[in-house]
Amino acid sequence: MTQSDPQTRHQRLRPLQIRRARKEDREAIWQIFRAVVAGGDTYVFDPNISRRKALAYWLGPKTRCYVALSDQGIVGSYILKANQPGLGSHVANAGFMVSPSARGRGIGRAMAEHCLREARRLSFRAMQFNFVVATNRTALRLWENLGFKIVGKLPGAFRHSRRGFVDVYVMYRRLKPAV
Amino acid sequence: MTQSDPQTRHQRLRPLQIRRARKEDREAIWQIFRAVVAGGDTYVFDPNISRRKALAYWLGPKTRCYVALSDQGIVGSYILKANQPGLGSHVANAGFMVSPSARGRGIGRAMAEHCLREARRLSFRAMQFNFVVATNRTALRLWENLGFKIVGKLPGAFRHSRRGFVDVYVMYRRLKPAV
């Protein structure tokens, strides 16, 4: 990166901090969740989902929730959990949301790298994304860049708010155990 | 089929009846669930799952549960639900369990055909199986025979009780609307 890279400048101003979510983060998480799903173009949730349902999902009892803080406050959140119970619980699943006002600054990537480290630390052997909307090029590029492969394609499985039925990818990568 | 086919003879004795599950079916469903998952070779659930957790899953609030009855009583059960909420709710998901003592009589196939009809009637546009264990040849053959295609492969995503980590398939088929 060069000195003129905006991301570098931003990170020099105040590096992104990523930590486990706390009770007092709920309102900030909800605002990000609401803004992200409102588009109906990346996440499967009803764009008009209630605060209660959104937080029940994002802060579920078997889900670890993290937030990313910049000088703007909470600018992103991610969740990490087992993708399946019992005999499938060695595969992790994760979800990421960045505040629309903070996009393009590498916050999604920073959270994803943090998430992969956490998943290794928690002894997950792989990570799976069940529902990557094929038109979500930003996410696809990021996941491929981080070593995920498309391992499945679900024809027309997402009802995009503007494009109608579009395909969905299942993405997967193995994780080497932490040393 | 010929007259000597055991399945034909059985079905003449008493055709399989498939209907929505009722409260009083819970114990029979639990006995089948327990017997099926005990093997740790087809379903992801902990082979020692509790009755409470098993029934909470199988009879969940957004899940339609059906039972198959022969002259032996309840010999199988299946569930039908949306695979995703909101913008993915047009794709159905289903799960099938046949009592080990009633295997090989076409009960799984009869339930699956019933399930596909029900899914069409409920206006689902496709059906997805998220977790078909690659070593479960009986299931794979049945789903392919019923028009499902393997659309994804999850490497080592199932911890098989005897074989260790084995692959898992995602299977999918479109549904034509009921006339």
Short mmCIF file of C-alpha atoms in Angstrom, two decimals:
data_model
loop_
_atom_site.label_atom_id
_atom_site.label_comp_id
_atom_site.label_asym_id
_atom_site.label_seq_id
_atom_site.Cartn_x
_atom_site.Cartn_y
_atom_site.Cartn_z
CA MET A 1 0.00 0.00 0.00
CA THR A 2 1.11 3.56 -0.66
CA GLN A 3 0.80 6.53 1.64
CA SER A 4 -2.04 7.91 -0.44
CA ASP A 5 -4.18 4.81 -0.03
CA PRO A 6 -7.30 5.97 1.81
CA GLN A 7 -7.55 2.75 3.77
CA THR A 8 -4.01 3.14 5.05
CA ARG A 9 -4.66 6.71 6.07
CA HIS A 10 -7.82 5.71 7.84
CA GLN A 11 -6.10 2.90 9.69
CA ARG A 12 -3.31 5.24 10.80
CA LEU A 13 -5.89 7.60 12.21
CA ARG A 14 -7.27 4.84 14.36
CA PRO A 15 -6.78 1.15 13.74
CA LEU A 16 -9.90 -0.93 13.63
CA GLN A 17 -10.62 -2.69 16.89
CA ILE A 18 -12.51 -5.97 16.81
CA ARG A 19 -13.91 -7.46 20.01
CA ARG A 20 -16.79 -9.61 21.31
CA ALA A 21 -20.11 -7.78 21.31
CA ARG A 22 -21.53 -6.53 24.61
CA LYS A 23 -25.07 -5.90 25.72
CA GLU A 24 -24.73 -2.16 25.12
CA ASP A 25 -23.81 -2.77 21.45
CA ARG A 26 -27.30 -4.03 20.61
CA GLU A 27 -28.67 -0.78 19.23
CA ALA A 28 -25.63 -0.18 17.00
CA ILE A 29 -25.80 -3.77 15.73
CA TRP A 30 -29.50 -3.41 14.97
CA GLN A 31 -28.91 -0.18 13.01
CA ILE A 32 -26.28 -1.91 10.86
CA PHE A 33 -28.43 -5.03 10.44
CA ARG A 34 -31.43 -2.95 9.39
CA ALA A 35 -29.44 -0.90 6.91
CA VAL A 36 -27.80 -3.97 5.37
CA VAL A 37 -30.93 -6.08 4.90
CA ALA A 38 -33.07 -3.13 3.74
CA GLY A 39 -31.57 -3.46 0.25
CA GLY A 40 -32.92 -6.99 -0.21
CA ASP A 41 -29.89 -7.75 -2.38
CA THR A 42 -27.41 -9.67 -0.23
CA TYR A 43 -29.03 -11.24 2.83
CA VAL A 44 -31.97 -13.59 2.95
CA PHE A 45 -33.75 -11.82 5.80
CA ASP A 46 -37.01 -10.00 5.20
CA PRO A 47 -35.96 -6.39 4.46
CA ASN A 48 -38.61 -5.31 7.00
CA ILE A 49 -37.51 -7.72 9.73
CA SER A 50 -38.26 -6.58 13.27
CA ARG A 51 -35.53 -5.53 15.69
CA ARG A 52 -36.51 -8.41 17.97
CA LYS A 53 -36.16 -11.07 15.27
CA ALA A 54 -32.95 -9.60 13.89
CA LEU A 55 -31.23 -9.50 17.28
CA ALA A 56 -32.59 -12.93 18.22
CA TYR A 57 -30.84 -14.29 15.14
CA TRP A 58 -27.60 -12.28 15.30
CA LEU A 59 -27.18 -12.70 19.07
CA GLY A 60 -28.50 -16.27 19.33
CA PRO A 61 -27.46 -18.48 22.25
CA LYS A 62 -25.06 -20.62 20.19
CA THR A 63 -23.62 -17.72 18.22
CA ARG A 64 -20.50 -15.69 19.02
CA CYS A 65 -20.98 -12.09 18.00
CA TYR A 66 -18.19 -9.57 17.38
CA VAL A 67 -18.15 -5.87 16.56
CA ALA A 68 -15.62 -3.73 14.67
CA LEU A 69 -14.96 -0.25 16.03
CA SER A 70 -13.36 2.67 14.26
CA ASP A 71 -13.29 6.35 15.24
CA GLN A 72 -16.89 6.38 13.97
CA GLY A 73 -17.96 3.86 16.62
CA ILE A 74 -19.31 0.45 15.67
CA VAL A 75 -18.99 0.11 11.90
CA GLY A 76 -19.46 -3.61 11.48
CA SER A 77 -20.41 -6.86 13.16
CA TYR A 78 -19.90 -10.53 12.49
CA ILE A 79 -21.14 -13.78 13.91
CA LEU A 80 -19.39 -17.14 14.20
CA LYS A 81 -21.05 -20.44 15.03
CA ALA A 82 -21.17 -24.11 14.16
CA ASN A 83 -22.91 -24.61 10.83
CA GLN A 84 -24.52 -27.84 12.00
CA PRO A 85 -25.08 -29.54 15.37
CA GLY A 86 -23.55 -32.84 16.50
CA LEU A 87 -21.65 -34.70 13.79
CA GLY A 88 -21.32 -31.58 11.64
CA SER A 89 -20.23 -29.17 14.37
CA HIS A 90 -16.58 -29.13 13.24
CA VAL A 91 -17.56 -26.86 10.34
CA ALA A 92 -18.03 -23.19 11.20
CA ASN A 93 -20.44 -20.73 9.69
CA ALA A 94 -20.14 -16.96 9.77
CA GLY A 95 -22.01 -13.84 8.70
CA PHE A 96 -20.67 -10.31 8.19
CA MET A 97 -22.31 -6.92 8.08
CA VAL A 98 -20.63 -3.55 7.47
CA SER A 99 -22.42 -0.27 7.98
CA PRO A 100 -23.25 1.14 4.52
CA SER A 101 -21.64 4.44 5.61
CA ALA A 102 -18.31 2.67 6.23
CA ARG A 103 -18.02 0.54 3.09
CA GLY A 104 -14.89 0.34 0.96
CA ARG A 105 -12.43 0.64 3.84
CA GLY A 106 -11.50 -2.98 4.30
CA ILE A 107 -13.70 -3.50 7.35
CA GLY A 108 -15.31 -6.64 5.92
CA ARG A 109 -11.89 -8.09 5.16
CA ALA A 110 -10.52 -7.22 8.59
CA MET A 111 -13.50 -8.89 10.26
CA ALA A 112 -13.20 -11.96 8.00
CA GLU A 113 -9.51 -12.38 8.83
CA HIS A 114 -10.30 -12.01 12.52
CA CYS A 115 -13.09 -14.54 12.12
CA LEU A 116 -10.84 -17.11 10.44
CA ARG A 117 -8.33 -16.76 13.30
CA GLU A 118 -11.10 -17.18 15.85
CA ALA A 119 -12.48 -20.23 14.05
CA ARG A 120 -9.04 -21.87 14.06
CA ARG A 121 -8.56 -21.01 17.72
CA LEU A 122 -11.93 -22.65 18.46
CA SER A 123 -10.73 -25.78 16.59
CA PHE A 124 -13.15 -25.60 13.68
CA ARG A 125 -11.79 -27.61 10.75
CA ALA A 126 -13.51 -25.70 7.97
CA MET A 127 -15.79 -22.74 7.33
CA GLN A 128 -18.90 -22.79 5.17
CA PHE A 129 -21.05 -19.98 3.81
CA ASN A 130 -24.47 -21.37 2.95
CA PHE A 131 -25.93 -18.47 1.07
CA VAL A 132 -23.69 -16.15 -0.97
CA VAL A 133 -25.89 -14.35 -3.49
CA ALA A 134 -24.29 -14.68 -6.94
CA THR A 135 -24.84 -11.00 -7.76
CA ASN A 136 -22.97 -9.91 -4.61
CA ARG A 137 -19.64 -9.49 -6.39
CA THR A 138 -17.94 -7.70 -3.49
CA ALA A 139 -18.54 -10.63 -1.15
CA LEU A 140 -17.63 -13.24 -3.77
CA ARG A 141 -14.34 -11.52 -4.58
CA LEU A 142 -13.46 -11.16 -0.90
CA TRP A 143 -14.25 -14.78 -0.04
CA GLU A 144 -12.31 -16.12 -3.02
CA ASN A 145 -9.43 -13.87 -2.09
CA LEU A 146 -9.50 -15.36 1.41
CA GLY A 147 -9.28 -18.92 0.12
CA PHE A 148 -12.95 -19.90 -0.14
CA LYS A 149 -14.10 -21.98 -3.08
CA ILE A 150 -17.55 -22.18 -4.59
CA VAL A 151 -18.58 -25.76 -3.79
CA GLY A 152 -22.24 -25.49 -4.67
CA LYS A 153 -24.72 -23.54 -6.75
CA LEU A 154 -28.39 -23.21 -5.84
CA PRO A 155 -30.36 -22.16 -8.92
CA GLY A 156 -32.71 -19.24 -8.29
CA ALA A 157 -32.58 -19.68 -4.52
CA PHE A 158 -32.61 -15.93 -3.74
CA ARG A 159 -35.47 -13.54 -4.50
CA HIS A 160 -33.47 -10.35 -5.21
CA SER A 161 -35.40 -7.13 -4.59
CA ARG A 162 -34.64 -5.78 -8.07
CA ARG A 163 -33.43 -8.70 -10.19
CA GLY A 164 -35.91 -11.39 -9.21
CA PHE A 165 -34.72 -14.96 -8.71
CA VAL A 166 -30.93 -15.20 -8.79
CA ASP A 167 -28.51 -18.02 -8.03
CA VAL A 168 -26.81 -18.58 -4.71
CA TYR A 169 -23.41 -20.08 -4.02
CA VAL A 170 -22.28 -22.33 -1.20
CA MET A 171 -18.65 -21.50 -0.34
CA TYR A 172 -16.21 -23.52 1.73
CA ARG A 173 -12.65 -23.55 2.92
CA ARG A 174 -10.70 -25.85 5.17
CA LEU A 175 -8.90 -24.41 8.19
CA LYS A 176 -5.51 -25.49 9.38
CA PRO A 177 -5.41 -25.88 13.13
CA ALA A 178 -3.85 -22.99 15.11
CA VAL A 179 -0.33 -23.84 16.28
CA MET B 1 -43.72 -55.22 -10.12
CA THR B 2 -44.62 -58.91 -9.95
CA GLN B 3 -46.99 -60.61 -7.55
CA SER B 4 -44.08 -62.07 -5.62
CA ASP B 5 -42.56 -58.67 -4.91
CA PRO B 6 -42.68 -58.29 -1.11
CA GLN B 7 -43.47 -54.59 -1.35
CA THR B 8 -46.49 -55.28 -3.55
CA ARG B 9 -47.78 -57.89 -1.16
CA HIS B 10 -47.28 -55.58 1.79
CA GLN B 11 -49.07 -52.73 0.10
CA ARG B 12 -52.01 -54.97 -0.76
CA LEU B 13 -52.29 -55.99 2.85
CA ARG B 14 -52.66 -52.36 3.88
CA PRO B 15 -51.67 -49.37 1.84
CA LEU B 16 -49.44 -46.87 3.53
CA GLN B 17 -51.33 -43.92 4.92
CA ILE B 18 -49.53 -40.57 5.19
CA ARG B 19 -51.03 -37.75 7.22
CA ARG B 20 -50.05 -34.72 9.31
CA ALA B 21 -48.60 -35.67 12.68
CA ARG B 22 -50.74 -35.26 15.80
CA LYS B 23 -49.81 -34.67 19.40
CA GLU B 24 -50.31 -38.34 20.27
CA ASP B 25 -47.73 -39.36 17.64
CA ARG B 26 -44.85 -37.82 19.58
CA GLU B 27 -43.66 -40.98 21.28
CA ALA B 28 -43.67 -42.99 18.05
CA ILE B 29 -41.79 -40.20 16.25
CA TRP B 30 -39.22 -40.04 19.03
CA GLN B 31 -38.65 -43.82 18.88
CA ILE B 32 -37.99 -43.60 15.14
CA PHE B 33 -35.81 -40.50 15.51
CA ARG B 34 -33.74 -42.15 18.23
CA ALA B 35 -33.26 -45.35 16.28
CA VAL B 36 -32.28 -43.51 13.09
CA VAL B 37 -29.75 -41.13 14.62
CA ALA B 38 -28.25 -43.79 16.93
CA GLY B 39 -26.18 -45.11 14.02
CA GLY B 40 -24.34 -41.79 13.56
CA ASP B 41 -24.09 -42.57 9.86
CA THR B 42 -26.79 -40.54 8.11
CA TYR B 43 -28.03 -37.64 10.21
CA VAL B 44 -26.01 -34.86 11.76
CA PHE B 45 -27.71 -35.02 15.14
CA ASP B 46 -25.81 -36.19 18.19
CA PRO B 47 -26.54 -39.96 18.37
CA ASN B 48 -27.35 -39.42 22.06
CA ILE B 49 -29.66 -36.45 21.50
CA SER B 50 -32.35 -36.00 24.16
CA ARG B 51 -36.04 -36.61 23.45
CA ARG B 52 -36.73 -32.95 24.18
CA LYS B 53 -34.20 -31.62 21.68
CA ALA B 54 -35.15 -34.14 19.01
CA LEU B 55 -38.86 -33.32 19.21
CA ALA B 56 -38.15 -29.58 19.44
CA TYR B 57 -36.34 -29.88 16.12
CA TRP B 58 -38.67 -32.30 14.33
CA LEU B 59 -41.87 -30.59 15.55
CA GLY B 60 -40.60 -27.02 15.37
CA PRO B 61 -43.07 -24.12 15.04
CA LYS B 62 -42.30 -23.47 11.36
CA THR B 63 -42.10 -27.14 10.40
CA ARG B 64 -44.88 -29.31 8.99
CA CYS B 65 -44.56 -32.85 10.27
CA TYR B 66 -46.12 -35.93 8.68
CA VAL B 67 -46.26 -39.59 9.66
CA ALA B 68 -46.57 -42.74 7.58
CA LEU B 69 -48.76 -45.53 8.97
CA SER B 70 -48.82 -49.17 7.98
CA ASP B 71 -50.41 -52.12 9.74
CA GLN B 72 -47.41 -51.88 12.10
CA GLY B 73 -48.44 -48.39 13.21
CA ILE B 74 -46.22 -45.38 12.57
CA VAL B 75 -43.28 -46.56 10.48
CA GLY B 76 -41.89 -43.25 9.27
CA SER B 77 -42.05 -39.50 9.58
CA TYR B 78 -41.03 -36.57 7.48
CA ILE B 79 -40.81 -32.82 7.90
CA LEU B 80 -41.30 -30.04 5.36
CA LYS B 81 -40.38 -26.39 5.83
CA ALA B 82 -38.83 -23.38 4.14
CA ASN B 83 -35.08 -23.83 3.86
CA GLN B 84 -34.44 -20.12 4.49
CA PRO B 85 -36.52 -17.23 5.81
CA GLY B 86 -37.58 -14.13 3.85
CA LEU B 87 -36.06 -13.87 0.40
CA GLY B 88 -35.14 -17.57 0.34
CA SER B 89 -38.46 -18.94 1.60
CA HIS B 90 -39.56 -20.17 -1.85
CA VAL B 91 -37.16 -23.12 -1.52
CA ALA B 92 -38.37 -26.00 0.61
CA ASN B 93 -36.33 -28.27 2.81
CA ALA B 94 -37.35 -31.72 4.03
CA GLY B 95 -36.11 -34.55 6.21
CA PHE B 96 -37.17 -38.20 6.23
CA MET B 97 -36.89 -40.97 8.78
CA VAL B 98 -38.02 -44.58 8.42
CA SER B 99 -38.13 -46.97 11.33
CA PRO B 100 -35.18 -49.38 10.97
CA SER B 101 -37.63 -52.28 11.39
CA ALA B 102 -39.60 -51.15 8.32
CA ARG B 103 -36.77 -50.47 5.87
CA GLY B 104 -36.73 -51.73 2.29
CA ARG B 105 -40.48 -51.44 1.74
CA GLY B 106 -40.61 -48.19 -0.19
CA ILE B 107 -41.76 -46.12 2.79
CA GLY B 108 -39.07 -43.50 2.24
CA ARG B 109 -40.02 -43.18 -1.41
CA ALA B 110 -43.74 -42.96 -0.63
CA MET B 111 -43.08 -40.20 1.91
CA ALA B 112 -40.79 -38.34 -0.51
CA GLU B 113 -43.40 -38.42 -3.29
CA HIS B 114 -46.03 -37.22 -0.82
CA CYS B 115 -43.64 -34.49 0.31
CA LEU B 116 -42.98 -33.27 -3.25
CA ARG B 117 -46.73 -33.03 -3.85
CA GLU B 118 -47.20 -31.12 -0.60
CA ALA B 119 -44.34 -28.76 -1.44
CA ARG B 120 -45.91 -27.98 -4.84
CA ARG B 121 -49.31 -27.49 -3.24
CA LEU B 122 -47.72 -25.00 -0.81
CA SER B 123 -46.20 -23.15 -3.80
CA PHE B 124 -42.55 -23.90 -3.11
CA ARG B 125 -40.51 -23.47 -6.29
CA ALA B 126 -37.71 -25.88 -5.45
CA MET B 127 -36.57 -28.33 -2.78
CA GLN B 128 -33.11 -28.43 -1.27
CA PHE B 129 -31.41 -31.04 0.91
CA ASN B 130 -28.55 -29.39 2.76
CA PHE B 131 -26.83 -32.41 4.17
CA VAL B 132 -26.88 -35.74 2.32
CA VAL B 133 -24.02 -37.85 3.62
CA ALA B 134 -22.03 -39.18 0.65
CA THR B 135 -21.84 -42.71 2.09
CA ASN B 136 -25.65 -42.89 2.43
CA ARG B 137 -26.13 -44.65 -0.91
CA THR B 138 -29.78 -45.50 -0.29
CA ALA B 139 -30.71 -41.86 0.14
CA LEU B 140 -28.56 -40.67 -2.77
CA ARG B 141 -30.10 -43.23 -5.13
CA LEU B 142 -33.62 -42.34 -4.03
CA TRP B 143 -33.13 -38.58 -4.37
CA GLU B 144 -31.51 -38.91 -7.78
CA ASN B 145 -34.32 -41.18 -8.85
CA LEU B 146 -36.80 -38.51 -7.77
CA GLY B 147 -35.12 -35.84 -9.87
CA PHE B 148 -32.70 -34.29 -7.39
CA LYS B 149 -29.25 -33.29 -8.59
CA ILE B 150 -26.09 -32.95 -6.56
CA VAL B 151 -25.42 -29.20 -6.71
CA GLY B 152 -22.74 -28.99 -4.05
CA LYS B 153 -20.10 -31.04 -2.25
CA LEU B 154 -18.89 -30.22 1.25
CA PRO B 155 -15.52 -31.91 1.84
CA GLY B 156 -15.34 -33.82 5.12
CA ALA B 157 -18.38 -32.04 6.56
CA PHE B 158 -19.77 -35.12 8.36
CA ARG B 159 -18.08 -36.96 11.21
CA HIS B 160 -19.27 -40.51 10.49
CA SER B 161 -19.40 -42.79 13.54
CA ARG B 162 -17.28 -45.49 11.85
CA ARG B 163 -15.63 -43.90 8.81
CA GLY B 164 -14.47 -40.59 10.24
CA PHE B 165 -14.79 -37.43 8.16
CA VAL B 166 -16.78 -38.03 4.98
CA ASP B 167 -18.14 -35.70 2.31
CA VAL B 168 -21.65 -34.31 2.23
CA TYR B 169 -23.76 -33.40 -0.79
CA VAL B 170 -26.19 -30.55 -1.25
CA MET B 171 -29.06 -31.71 -3.48
CA TYR B 172 -31.65 -29.64 -5.28
CA ARG B 173 -34.59 -29.93 -7.61
CA ARG B 174 -36.99 -27.40 -9.06
CA LEU B 175 -40.72 -27.94 -8.58
CA LYS B 176 -43.32 -27.21 -11.18
CA PRO B 177 -46.32 -25.48 -9.68
CA ALA B 178 -49.38 -27.66 -8.97
CA VAL B 179 -52.11 -27.17 -11.56
#
